[in-house]
Coordinates of C-alpha atoms in Angstrom, one line a residue:
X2 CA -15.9 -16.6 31.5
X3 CA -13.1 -14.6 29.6
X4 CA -14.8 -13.4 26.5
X5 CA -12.2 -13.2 23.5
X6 CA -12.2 -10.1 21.0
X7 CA -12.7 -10.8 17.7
X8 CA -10.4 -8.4 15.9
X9 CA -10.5 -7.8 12.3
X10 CA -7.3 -6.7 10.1
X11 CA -7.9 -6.0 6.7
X12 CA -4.1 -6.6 5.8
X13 CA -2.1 -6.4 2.9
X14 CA 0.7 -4.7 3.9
X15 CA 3.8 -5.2 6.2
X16 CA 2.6 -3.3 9.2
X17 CA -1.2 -5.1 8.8
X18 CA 1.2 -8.3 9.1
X19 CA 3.2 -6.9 12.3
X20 CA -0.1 -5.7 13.9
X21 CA -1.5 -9.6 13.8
X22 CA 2.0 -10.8 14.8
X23 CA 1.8 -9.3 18.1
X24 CA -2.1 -10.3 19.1
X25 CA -1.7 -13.4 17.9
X26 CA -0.6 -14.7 20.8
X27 CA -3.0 -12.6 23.3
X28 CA -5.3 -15.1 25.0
X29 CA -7.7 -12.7 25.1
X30 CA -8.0 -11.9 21.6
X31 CA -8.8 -13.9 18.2
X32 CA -7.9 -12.4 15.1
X33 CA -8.7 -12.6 11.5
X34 CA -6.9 -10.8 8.5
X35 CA -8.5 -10.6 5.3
X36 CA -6.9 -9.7 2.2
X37 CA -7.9 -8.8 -1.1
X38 CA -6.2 -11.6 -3.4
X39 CA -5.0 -9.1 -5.6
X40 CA -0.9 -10.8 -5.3
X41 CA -0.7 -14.4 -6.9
X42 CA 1.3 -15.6 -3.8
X43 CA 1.1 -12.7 -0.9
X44 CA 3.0 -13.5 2.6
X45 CA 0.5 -14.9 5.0
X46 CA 0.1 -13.5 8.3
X47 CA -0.6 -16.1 11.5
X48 CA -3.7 -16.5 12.8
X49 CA -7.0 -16.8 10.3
X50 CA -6.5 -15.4 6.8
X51 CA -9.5 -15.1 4.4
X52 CA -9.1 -13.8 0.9
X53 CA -10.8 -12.6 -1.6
X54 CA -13.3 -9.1 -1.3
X55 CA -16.7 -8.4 0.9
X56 CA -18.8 -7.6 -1.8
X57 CA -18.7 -3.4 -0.5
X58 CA -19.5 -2.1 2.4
X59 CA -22.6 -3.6 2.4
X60 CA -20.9 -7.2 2.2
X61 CA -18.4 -6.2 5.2
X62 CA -20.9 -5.4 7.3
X63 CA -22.6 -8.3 7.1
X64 CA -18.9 -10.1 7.5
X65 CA -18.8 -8.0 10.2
X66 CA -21.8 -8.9 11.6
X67 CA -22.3 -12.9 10.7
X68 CA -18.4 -13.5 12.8
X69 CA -19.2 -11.4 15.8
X70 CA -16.4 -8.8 15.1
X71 CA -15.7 -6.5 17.8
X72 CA -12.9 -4.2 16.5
X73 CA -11.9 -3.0 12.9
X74 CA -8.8 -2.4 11.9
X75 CA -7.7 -0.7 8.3
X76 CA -4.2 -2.0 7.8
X77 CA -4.7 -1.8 4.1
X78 CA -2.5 0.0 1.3
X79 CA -2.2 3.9 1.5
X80 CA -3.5 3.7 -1.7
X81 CA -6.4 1.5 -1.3
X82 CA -9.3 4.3 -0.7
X83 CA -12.1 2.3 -2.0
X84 CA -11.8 -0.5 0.7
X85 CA -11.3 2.5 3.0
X86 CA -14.5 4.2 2.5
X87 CA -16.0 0.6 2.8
X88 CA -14.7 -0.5 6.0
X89 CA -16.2 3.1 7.2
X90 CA -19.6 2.5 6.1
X91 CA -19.3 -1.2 7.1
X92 CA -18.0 -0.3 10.9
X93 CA -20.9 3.0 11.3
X94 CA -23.7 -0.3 9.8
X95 CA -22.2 -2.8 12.4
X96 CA -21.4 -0.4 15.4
X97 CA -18.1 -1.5 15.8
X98 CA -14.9 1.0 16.6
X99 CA -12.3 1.4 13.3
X100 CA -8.9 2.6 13.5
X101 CA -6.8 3.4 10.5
X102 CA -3.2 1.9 10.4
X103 CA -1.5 4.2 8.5
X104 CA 2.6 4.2 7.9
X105 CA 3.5 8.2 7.1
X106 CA 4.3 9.3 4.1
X107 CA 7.8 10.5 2.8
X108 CA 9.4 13.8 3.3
X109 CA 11.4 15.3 0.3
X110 CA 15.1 15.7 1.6
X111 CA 17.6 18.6 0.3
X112 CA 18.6 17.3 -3.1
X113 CA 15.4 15.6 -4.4
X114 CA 13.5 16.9 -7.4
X115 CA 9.9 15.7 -6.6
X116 CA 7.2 16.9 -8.5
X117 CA 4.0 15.9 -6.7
X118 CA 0.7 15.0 -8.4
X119 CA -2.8 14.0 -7.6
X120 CA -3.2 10.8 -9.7
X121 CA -2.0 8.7 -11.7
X122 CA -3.2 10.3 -15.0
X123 CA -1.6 13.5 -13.7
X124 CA 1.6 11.8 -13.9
X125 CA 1.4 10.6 -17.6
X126 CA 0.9 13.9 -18.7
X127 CA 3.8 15.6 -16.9
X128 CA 6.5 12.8 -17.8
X129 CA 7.0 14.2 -21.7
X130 CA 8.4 17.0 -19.9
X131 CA 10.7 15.2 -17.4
X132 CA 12.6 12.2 -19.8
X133 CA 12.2 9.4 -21.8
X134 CA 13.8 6.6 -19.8
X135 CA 10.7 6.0 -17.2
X136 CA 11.0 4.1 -13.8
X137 CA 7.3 3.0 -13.3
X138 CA 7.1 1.6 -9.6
X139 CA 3.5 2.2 -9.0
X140 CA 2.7 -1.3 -9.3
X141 CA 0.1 -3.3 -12.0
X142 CA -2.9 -1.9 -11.5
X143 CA -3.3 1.4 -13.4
X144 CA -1.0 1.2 -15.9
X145 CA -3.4 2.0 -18.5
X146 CA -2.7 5.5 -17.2
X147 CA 0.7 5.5 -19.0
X148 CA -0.6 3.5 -22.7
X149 CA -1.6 6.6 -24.3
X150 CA -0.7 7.1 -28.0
X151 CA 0.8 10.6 -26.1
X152 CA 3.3 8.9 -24.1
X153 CA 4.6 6.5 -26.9
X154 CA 8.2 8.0 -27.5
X155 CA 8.7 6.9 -23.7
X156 CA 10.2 3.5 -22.9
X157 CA 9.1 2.0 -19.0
X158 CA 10.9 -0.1 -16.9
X159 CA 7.3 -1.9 -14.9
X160 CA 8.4 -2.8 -11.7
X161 CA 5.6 -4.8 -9.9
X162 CA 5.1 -8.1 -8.0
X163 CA 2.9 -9.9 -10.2
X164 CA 3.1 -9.7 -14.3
X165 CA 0.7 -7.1 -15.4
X166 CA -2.0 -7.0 -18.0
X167 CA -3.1 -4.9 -20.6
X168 CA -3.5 -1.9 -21.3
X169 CA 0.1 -1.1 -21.1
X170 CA 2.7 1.8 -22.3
X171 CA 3.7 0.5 -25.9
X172 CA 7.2 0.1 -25.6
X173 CA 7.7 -1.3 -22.1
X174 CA 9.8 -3.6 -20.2
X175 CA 8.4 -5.5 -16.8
X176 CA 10.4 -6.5 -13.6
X177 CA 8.7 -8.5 -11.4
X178 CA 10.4 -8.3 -7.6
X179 CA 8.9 -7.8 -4.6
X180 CA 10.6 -5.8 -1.9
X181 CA 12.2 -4.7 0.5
X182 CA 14.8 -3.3 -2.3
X183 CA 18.4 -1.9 -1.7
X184 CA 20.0 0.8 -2.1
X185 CA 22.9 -1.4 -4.6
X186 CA 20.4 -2.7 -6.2
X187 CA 18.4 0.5 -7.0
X188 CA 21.5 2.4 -8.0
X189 CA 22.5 -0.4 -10.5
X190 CA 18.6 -0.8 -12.1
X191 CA 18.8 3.0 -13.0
X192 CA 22.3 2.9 -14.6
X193 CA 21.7 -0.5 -16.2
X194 CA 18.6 0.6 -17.4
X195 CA 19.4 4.5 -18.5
X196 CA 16.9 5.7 -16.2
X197 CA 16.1 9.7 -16.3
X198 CA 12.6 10.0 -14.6
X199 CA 11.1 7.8 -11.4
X200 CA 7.4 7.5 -11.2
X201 CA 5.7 6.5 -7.7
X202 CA 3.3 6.6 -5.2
X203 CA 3.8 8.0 -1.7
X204 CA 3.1 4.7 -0.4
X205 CA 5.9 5.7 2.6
X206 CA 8.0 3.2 4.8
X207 CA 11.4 1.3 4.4
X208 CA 10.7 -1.1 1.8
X209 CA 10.6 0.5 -1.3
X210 CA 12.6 3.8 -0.1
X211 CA 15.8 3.1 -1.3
X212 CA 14.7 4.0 -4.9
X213 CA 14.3 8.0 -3.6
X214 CA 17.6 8.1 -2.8
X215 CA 19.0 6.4 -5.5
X216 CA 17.0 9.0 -7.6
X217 CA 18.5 11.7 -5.5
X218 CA 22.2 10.5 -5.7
X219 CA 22.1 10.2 -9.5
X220 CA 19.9 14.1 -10.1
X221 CA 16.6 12.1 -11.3
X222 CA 13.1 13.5 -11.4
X223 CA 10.2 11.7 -9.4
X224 CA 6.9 12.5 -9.5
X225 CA 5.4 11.7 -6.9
X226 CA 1.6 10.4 -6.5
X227 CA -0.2 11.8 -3.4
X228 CA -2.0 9.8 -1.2
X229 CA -5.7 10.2 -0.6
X230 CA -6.7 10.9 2.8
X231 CA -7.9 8.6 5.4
X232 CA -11.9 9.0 5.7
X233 CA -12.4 11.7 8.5
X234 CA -13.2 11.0 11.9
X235 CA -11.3 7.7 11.2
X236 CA -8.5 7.4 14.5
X237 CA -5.4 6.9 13.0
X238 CA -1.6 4.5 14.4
X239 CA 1.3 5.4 12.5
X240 CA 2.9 2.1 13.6
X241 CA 1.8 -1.4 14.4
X242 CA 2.9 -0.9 17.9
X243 CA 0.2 2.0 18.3
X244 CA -2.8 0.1 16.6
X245 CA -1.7 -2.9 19.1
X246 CA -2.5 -0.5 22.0
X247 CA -5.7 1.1 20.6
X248 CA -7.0 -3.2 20.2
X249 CA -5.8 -3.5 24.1
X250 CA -7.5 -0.6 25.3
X251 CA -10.5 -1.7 23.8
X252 CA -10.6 -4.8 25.2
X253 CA -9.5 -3.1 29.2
X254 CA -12.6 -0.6 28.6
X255 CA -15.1 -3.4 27.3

């Protein structure tokens, strides 16, 4: 009897989604994605989707565990180093292989005036010295970052799929959109809006890329937030295509 590999994605981002797109339909496989339920309404992969966290790594393990999971698979945000660190812990607990699916980052191309930083924080307290019309495209979560009294002569444009909540930058306008964006569309939200500085994350890909070379075209700053590492020893797939063969191999080898 054919046994069937239980492959878990925690998803959240377009290549989490692709990756599940193209096992889905592998007899030999049975996938699950899990997502955080951070997004109001986020765009559901096929196959089984639970939502909502693990409770740590402790939790995941157990998840892990409990379901008979025989591959991991880190499809989550760049940015998302705490679930990260858990689905190490959670995979070393369970003895189960992890791979990290991780789209690269973005290259600075002639013309662009990045100025990269560490955090979040860091940004606030370099923006006084780059403009007062402040493109804020790092999404909801951390904006308290940017609502010190310090920053108050500043006016943000919030860009973010769901409304965000307090604390926020005192004077502030939100614009809730999800990508992919264009490049039109970028180049008419920073002369419609006066924008002199762009503040985002390195999150990489296509989606939200356009912005960077709107910035470029029209001479404007962007800080740039650096992403954290993925947990060493962790196998990294730049693309869903790659962590689709890693799954395969494992299944041919087990």
């Amino acid at each position: 009897m054919m046994h069937v590999q239980h492959v878990l994605v925690l998803g959240g981002t377009t290549e989490a989604r692709r990756l599940v797109e193209s096992l889905v339909g592998d007899p030999r496989l049975y996938v699950t994605t899990s997502l955080a339920g951070r997004v109001a309404a986020p765009r559901l992969p096929p196959g089984d989707v639970r939502v909502g966290g693990f409770g740590g790594a402790d939790g995941l393990a157990a998840w892990v565990r409990e379901h008979r999971v025989d591959a991991l698979v880190d499809a989550t945000h760049p940015f998302a180093s705490t679930m990260s660190r858990n689905a190490v812990l959670a995979a070393a607990q369970a003895h189960v292989p992890l791979l990290a699916l991780r789209r690269p980052g973005w290259v600075a191309q002639d013309g662009d005036r990045w100025h990269s930083v560490a955090s979040l924080a860091e940004a606030a307290r370099l923006l006084p010295t780059l403009g007062e019309r402040v493109f804020l495209t790092t999404g909801r979560m951390g904006l308290a970052a940017f609502a010190g009294e310090g920053l108050d002569a500043l006016w943000f444009l919030v860009r973010s799929v769901d409304a965000p909540e307090p604390p926020c930058p005192r004077k502030m306008d939100v614009l809730l959109d999800r990508g992919p964006f264009s490049l039109d569309g970028e180049r008419e939200i920073l002369r419609r809006h006066g924008i002199d500085v762009l503040v985002t994350k390195d999150s990489g890909g296509d989606a939200t890329a356009p912005k960077l070379t709107a910035a470029r075209e029209a001479g404007i700053p962007v800080v740039v937030v650096r992403r954290p590492p993925v947990p060493e020893g962790v196998p990294v797939a730049a693309t869903p295509d790659e962590a689709g063969e890693w799954v395969r191999r494992l299944y041919a080898s087990g």
